[in-house]
XYZ file of N, CA and C in Angstrom:
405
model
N -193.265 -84.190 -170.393
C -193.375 -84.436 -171.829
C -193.757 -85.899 -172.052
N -194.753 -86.181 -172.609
C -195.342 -87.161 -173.161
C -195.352 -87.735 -174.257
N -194.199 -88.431 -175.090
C -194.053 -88.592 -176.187
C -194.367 -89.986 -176.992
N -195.456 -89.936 -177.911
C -196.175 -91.438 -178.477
C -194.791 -91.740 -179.854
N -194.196 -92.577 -179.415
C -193.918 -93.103 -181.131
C -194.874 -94.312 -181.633
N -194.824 -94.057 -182.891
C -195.932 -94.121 -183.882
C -195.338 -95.013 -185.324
N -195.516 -96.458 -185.704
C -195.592 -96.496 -187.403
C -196.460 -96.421 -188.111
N -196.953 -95.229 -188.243
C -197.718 -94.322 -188.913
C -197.582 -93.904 -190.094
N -198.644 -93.848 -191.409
C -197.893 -93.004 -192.512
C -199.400 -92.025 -192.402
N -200.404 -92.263 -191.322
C -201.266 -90.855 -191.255
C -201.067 -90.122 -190.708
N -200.399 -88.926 -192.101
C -199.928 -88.082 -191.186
C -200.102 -86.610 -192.307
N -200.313 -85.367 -191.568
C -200.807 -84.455 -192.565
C -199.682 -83.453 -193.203
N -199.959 -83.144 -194.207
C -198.357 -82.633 -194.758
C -198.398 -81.556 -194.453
N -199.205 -80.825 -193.823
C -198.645 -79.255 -193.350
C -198.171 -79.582 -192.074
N -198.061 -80.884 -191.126
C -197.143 -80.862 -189.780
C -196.161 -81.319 -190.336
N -195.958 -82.148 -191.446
C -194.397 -82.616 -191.938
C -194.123 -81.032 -192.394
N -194.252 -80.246 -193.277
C -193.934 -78.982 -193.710
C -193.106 -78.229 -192.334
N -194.007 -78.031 -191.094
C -193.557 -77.321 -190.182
C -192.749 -77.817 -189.296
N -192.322 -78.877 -189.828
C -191.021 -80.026 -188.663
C -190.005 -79.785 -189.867
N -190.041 -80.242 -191.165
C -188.855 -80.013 -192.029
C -188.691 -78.353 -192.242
N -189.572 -76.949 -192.102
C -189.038 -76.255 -192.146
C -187.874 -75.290 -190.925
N -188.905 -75.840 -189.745
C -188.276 -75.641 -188.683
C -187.268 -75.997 -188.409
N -186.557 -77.151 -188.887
C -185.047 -77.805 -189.298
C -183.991 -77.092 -190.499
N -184.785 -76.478 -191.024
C -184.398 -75.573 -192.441
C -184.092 -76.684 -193.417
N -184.684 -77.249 -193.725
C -184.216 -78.748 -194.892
C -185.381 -78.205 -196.178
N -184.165 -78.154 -196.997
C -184.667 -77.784 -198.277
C -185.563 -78.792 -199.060
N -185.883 -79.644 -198.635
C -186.800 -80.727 -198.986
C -188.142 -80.117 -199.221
N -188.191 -79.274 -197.892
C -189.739 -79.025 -197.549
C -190.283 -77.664 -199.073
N -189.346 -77.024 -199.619
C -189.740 -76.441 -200.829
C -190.181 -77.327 -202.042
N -189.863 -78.679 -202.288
C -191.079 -79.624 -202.859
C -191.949 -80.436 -201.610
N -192.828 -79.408 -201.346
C -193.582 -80.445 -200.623
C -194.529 -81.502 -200.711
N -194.917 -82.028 -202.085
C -195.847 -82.792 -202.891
C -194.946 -84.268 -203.379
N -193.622 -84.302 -203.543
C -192.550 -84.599 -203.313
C -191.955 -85.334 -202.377
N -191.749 -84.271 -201.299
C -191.807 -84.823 -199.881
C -192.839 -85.589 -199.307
N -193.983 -85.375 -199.274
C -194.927 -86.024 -198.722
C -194.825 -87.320 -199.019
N -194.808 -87.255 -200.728
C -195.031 -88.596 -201.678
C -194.112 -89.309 -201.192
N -192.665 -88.752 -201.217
C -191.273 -89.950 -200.309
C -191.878 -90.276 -199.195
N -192.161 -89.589 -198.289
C -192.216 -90.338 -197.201
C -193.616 -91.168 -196.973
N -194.263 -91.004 -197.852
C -195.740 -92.266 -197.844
C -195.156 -93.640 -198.407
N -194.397 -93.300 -199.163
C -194.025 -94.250 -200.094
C -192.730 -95.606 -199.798
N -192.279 -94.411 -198.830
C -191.231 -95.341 -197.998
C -191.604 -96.799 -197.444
N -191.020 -97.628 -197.353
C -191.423 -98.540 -196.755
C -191.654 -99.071 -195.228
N -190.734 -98.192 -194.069
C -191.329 -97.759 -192.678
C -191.307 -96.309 -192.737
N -191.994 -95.800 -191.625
C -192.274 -94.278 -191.831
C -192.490 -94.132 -190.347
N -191.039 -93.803 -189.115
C -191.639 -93.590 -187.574
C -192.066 -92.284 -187.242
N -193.222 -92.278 -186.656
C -193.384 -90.731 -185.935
C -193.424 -90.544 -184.840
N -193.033 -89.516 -184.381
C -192.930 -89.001 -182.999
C -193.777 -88.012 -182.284
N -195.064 -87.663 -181.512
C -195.949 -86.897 -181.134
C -196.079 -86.693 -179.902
N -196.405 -85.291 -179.437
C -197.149 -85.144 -178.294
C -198.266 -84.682 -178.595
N -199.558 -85.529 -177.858
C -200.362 -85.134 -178.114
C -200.903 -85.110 -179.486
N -201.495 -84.771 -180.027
C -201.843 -84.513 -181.556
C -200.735 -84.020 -182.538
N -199.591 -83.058 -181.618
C -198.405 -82.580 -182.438
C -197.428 -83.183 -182.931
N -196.915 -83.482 -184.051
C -196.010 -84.290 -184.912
C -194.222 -83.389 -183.975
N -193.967 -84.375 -183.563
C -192.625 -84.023 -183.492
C -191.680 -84.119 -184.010
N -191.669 -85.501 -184.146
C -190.476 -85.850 -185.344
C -190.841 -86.731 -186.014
N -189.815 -87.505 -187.181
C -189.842 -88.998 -187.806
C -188.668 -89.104 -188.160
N -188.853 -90.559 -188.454
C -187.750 -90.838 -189.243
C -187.857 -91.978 -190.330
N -187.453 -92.061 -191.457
C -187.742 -92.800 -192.525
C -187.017 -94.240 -193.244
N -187.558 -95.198 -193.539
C -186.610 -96.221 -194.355
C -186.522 -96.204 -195.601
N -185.760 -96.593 -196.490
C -186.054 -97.791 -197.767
C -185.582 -99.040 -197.843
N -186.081 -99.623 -197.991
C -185.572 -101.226 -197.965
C -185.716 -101.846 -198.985
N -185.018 -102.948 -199.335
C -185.369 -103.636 -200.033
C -186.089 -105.201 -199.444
N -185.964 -104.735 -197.898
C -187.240 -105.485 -197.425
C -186.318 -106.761 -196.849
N -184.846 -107.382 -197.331
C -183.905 -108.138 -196.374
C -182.994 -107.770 -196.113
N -182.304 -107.214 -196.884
C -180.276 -107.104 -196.938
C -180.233 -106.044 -196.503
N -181.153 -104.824 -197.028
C -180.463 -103.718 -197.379
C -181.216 -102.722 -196.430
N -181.308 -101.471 -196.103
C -181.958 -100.830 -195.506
C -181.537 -99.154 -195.397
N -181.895 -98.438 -196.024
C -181.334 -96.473 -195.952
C -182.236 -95.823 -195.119
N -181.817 -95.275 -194.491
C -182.291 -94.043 -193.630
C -182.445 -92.126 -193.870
N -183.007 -92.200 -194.911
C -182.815 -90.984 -195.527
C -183.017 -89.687 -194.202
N -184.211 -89.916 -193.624
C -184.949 -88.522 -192.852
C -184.962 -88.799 -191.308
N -184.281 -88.214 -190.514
C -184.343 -88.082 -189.063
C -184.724 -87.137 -188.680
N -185.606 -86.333 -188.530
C -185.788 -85.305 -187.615
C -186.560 -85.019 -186.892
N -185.962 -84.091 -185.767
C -186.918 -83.721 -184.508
C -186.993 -82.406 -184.487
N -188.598 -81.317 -184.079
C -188.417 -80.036 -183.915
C -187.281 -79.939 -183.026
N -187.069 -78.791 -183.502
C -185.558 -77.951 -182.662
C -185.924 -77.763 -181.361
N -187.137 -77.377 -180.939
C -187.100 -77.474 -179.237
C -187.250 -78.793 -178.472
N -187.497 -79.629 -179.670
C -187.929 -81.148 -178.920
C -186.017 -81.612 -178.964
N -185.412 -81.302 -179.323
C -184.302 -82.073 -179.814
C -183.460 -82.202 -178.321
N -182.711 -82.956 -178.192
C -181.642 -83.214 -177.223
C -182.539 -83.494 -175.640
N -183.709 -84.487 -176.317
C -184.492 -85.232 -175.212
C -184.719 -86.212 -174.970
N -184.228 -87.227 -176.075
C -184.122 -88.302 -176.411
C -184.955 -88.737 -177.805
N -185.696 -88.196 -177.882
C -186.735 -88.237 -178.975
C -186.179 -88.634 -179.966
N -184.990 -88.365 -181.093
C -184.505 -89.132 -182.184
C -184.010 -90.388 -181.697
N -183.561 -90.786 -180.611
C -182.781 -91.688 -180.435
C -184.336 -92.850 -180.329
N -185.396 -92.671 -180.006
C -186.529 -93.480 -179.894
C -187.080 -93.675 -180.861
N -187.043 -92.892 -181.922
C -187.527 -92.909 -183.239
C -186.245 -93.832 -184.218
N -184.950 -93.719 -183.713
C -184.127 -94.545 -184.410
C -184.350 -96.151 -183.553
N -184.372 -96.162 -182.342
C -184.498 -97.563 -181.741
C -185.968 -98.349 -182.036
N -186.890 -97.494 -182.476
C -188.243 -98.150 -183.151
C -187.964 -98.420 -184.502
N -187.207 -97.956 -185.552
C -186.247 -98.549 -186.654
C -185.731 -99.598 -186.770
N -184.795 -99.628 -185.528
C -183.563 -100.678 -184.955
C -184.212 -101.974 -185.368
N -185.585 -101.654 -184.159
C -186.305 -102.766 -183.943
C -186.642 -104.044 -185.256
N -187.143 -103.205 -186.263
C -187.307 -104.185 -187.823
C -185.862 -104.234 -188.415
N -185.008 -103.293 -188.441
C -183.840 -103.962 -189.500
C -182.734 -103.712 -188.830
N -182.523 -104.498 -187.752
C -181.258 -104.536 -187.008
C -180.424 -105.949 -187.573
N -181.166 -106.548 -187.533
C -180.455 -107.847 -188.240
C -179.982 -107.938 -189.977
N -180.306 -106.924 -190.798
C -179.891 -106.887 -191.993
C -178.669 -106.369 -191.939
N -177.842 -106.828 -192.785
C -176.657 -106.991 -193.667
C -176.206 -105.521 -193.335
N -176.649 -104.738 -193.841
C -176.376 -103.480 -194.078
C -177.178 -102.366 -193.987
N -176.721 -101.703 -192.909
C -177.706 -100.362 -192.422
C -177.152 -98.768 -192.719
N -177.582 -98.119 -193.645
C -176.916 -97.312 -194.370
C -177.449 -95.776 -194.189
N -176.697 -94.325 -193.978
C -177.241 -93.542 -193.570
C -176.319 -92.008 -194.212
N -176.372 -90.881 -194.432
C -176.007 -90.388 -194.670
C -175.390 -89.361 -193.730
N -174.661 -88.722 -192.606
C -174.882 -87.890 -191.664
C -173.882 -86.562 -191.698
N -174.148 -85.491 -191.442
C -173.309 -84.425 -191.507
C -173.459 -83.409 -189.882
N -172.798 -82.628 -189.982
C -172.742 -81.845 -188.823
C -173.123 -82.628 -187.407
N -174.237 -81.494 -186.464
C -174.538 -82.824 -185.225
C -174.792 -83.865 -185.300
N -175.250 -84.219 -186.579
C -176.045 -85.635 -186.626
C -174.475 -86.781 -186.344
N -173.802 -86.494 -187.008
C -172.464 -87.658 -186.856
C -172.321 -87.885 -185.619
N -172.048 -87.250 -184.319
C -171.917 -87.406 -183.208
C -173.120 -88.331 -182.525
N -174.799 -87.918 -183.229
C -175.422 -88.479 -182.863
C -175.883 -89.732 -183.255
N -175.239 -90.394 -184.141
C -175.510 -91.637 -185.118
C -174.266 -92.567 -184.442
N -173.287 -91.546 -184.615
C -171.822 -92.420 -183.725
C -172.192 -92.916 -182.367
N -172.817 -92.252 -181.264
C -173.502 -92.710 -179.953
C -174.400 -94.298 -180.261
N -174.787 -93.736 -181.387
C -176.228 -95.016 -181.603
C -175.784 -95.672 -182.656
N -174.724 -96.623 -182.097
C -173.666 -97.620 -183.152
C -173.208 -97.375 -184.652
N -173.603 -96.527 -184.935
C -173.255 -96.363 -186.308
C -171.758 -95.930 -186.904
N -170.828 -95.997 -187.691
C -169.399 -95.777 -188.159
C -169.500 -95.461 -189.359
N -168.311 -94.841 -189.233
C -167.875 -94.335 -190.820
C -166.979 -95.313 -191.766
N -168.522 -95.629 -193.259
C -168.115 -97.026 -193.838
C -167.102 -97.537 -194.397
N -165.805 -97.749 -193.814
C -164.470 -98.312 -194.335
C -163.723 -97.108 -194.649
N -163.591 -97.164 -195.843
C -162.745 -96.001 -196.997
C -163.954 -95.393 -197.655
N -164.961 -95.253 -197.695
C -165.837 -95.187 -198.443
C -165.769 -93.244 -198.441
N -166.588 -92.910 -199.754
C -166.509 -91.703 -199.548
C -168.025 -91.694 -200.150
N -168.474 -90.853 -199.104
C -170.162 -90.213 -199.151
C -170.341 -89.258 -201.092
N -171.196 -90.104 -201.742
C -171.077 -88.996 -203.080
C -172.878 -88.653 -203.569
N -173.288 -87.967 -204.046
C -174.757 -88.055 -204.416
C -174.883 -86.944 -205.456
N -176.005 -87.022 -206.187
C -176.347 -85.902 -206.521
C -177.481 -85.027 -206.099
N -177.428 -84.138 -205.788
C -178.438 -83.528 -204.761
C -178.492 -82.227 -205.509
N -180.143 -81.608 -204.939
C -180.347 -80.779 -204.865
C -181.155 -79.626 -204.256
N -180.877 -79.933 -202.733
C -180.805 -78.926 -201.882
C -179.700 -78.117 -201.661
N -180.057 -77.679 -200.931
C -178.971 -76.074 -200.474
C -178.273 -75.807 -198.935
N -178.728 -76.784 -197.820
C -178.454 -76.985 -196.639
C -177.354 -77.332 -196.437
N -176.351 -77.924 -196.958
C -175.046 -79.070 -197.111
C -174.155 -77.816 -197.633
């Protein structure tokens, strides 16, 4: 397996479609939406073999202090190869030194964010308003 990471935002929205549906993330039912977030973001990593989009993962920043990580994902057969963890350490790379690195995580992902320094923030309690259906 040959895997290019990429800060890329050329990228075509029917391979983002078939990486967020293959994850089942209700995102991918606005996909005009989706696309637009993640162009718009301010880093945008991708992950490929070959011509095939494997994964990404996304920022927002406010460019010093601050930094969110909304979107991690890897196809389901690519997963547990290292592939997110390279797509988060090409992240690392620009906003490791800010103040505050902020992320949302549920199910496997906690285990896998906890490996790759991340903690659960103080007392804080996770709140949003959302509207997907995955959670």
């Amino acid at each position: 397996m040959n895997i290019t990471i990429s800060e890329t935002k050329n990228i075509n929205i029917d391979d983002v479609l078939l990486l967020y549906k293959a994850n089942k993330w209700s995102s991918a039912e606005k996909p005009t939406q989706l696309y637009n977030g993640l162009l718009n973001s301010e880093t945008l990593i991708t992950a490929w073999e070959g011509k095939k989009l494997v994964g990404l993962g996304n920022a927002i920043s406010d460019g010093h202090l601050t930094v969110y990580y909304p979107h991690l994902l890897v196809l389901p057969e690519y997963q547990g190869k290292g592939i997110g963890k390279m797509i988060l350490e090409k992240l690392q790379e620009k906003y490791r030194d800010f103040h505050m690195q902020m992320l949302t995580a549920d199910g496997k992902a906690i285990d896998f964010y906890k490996k790759n320094g991340f903690e659960r923030a103080g007392n804080t309690e996770p709140m949003w308003i959302y509207q997907g259906n995955e959670h």
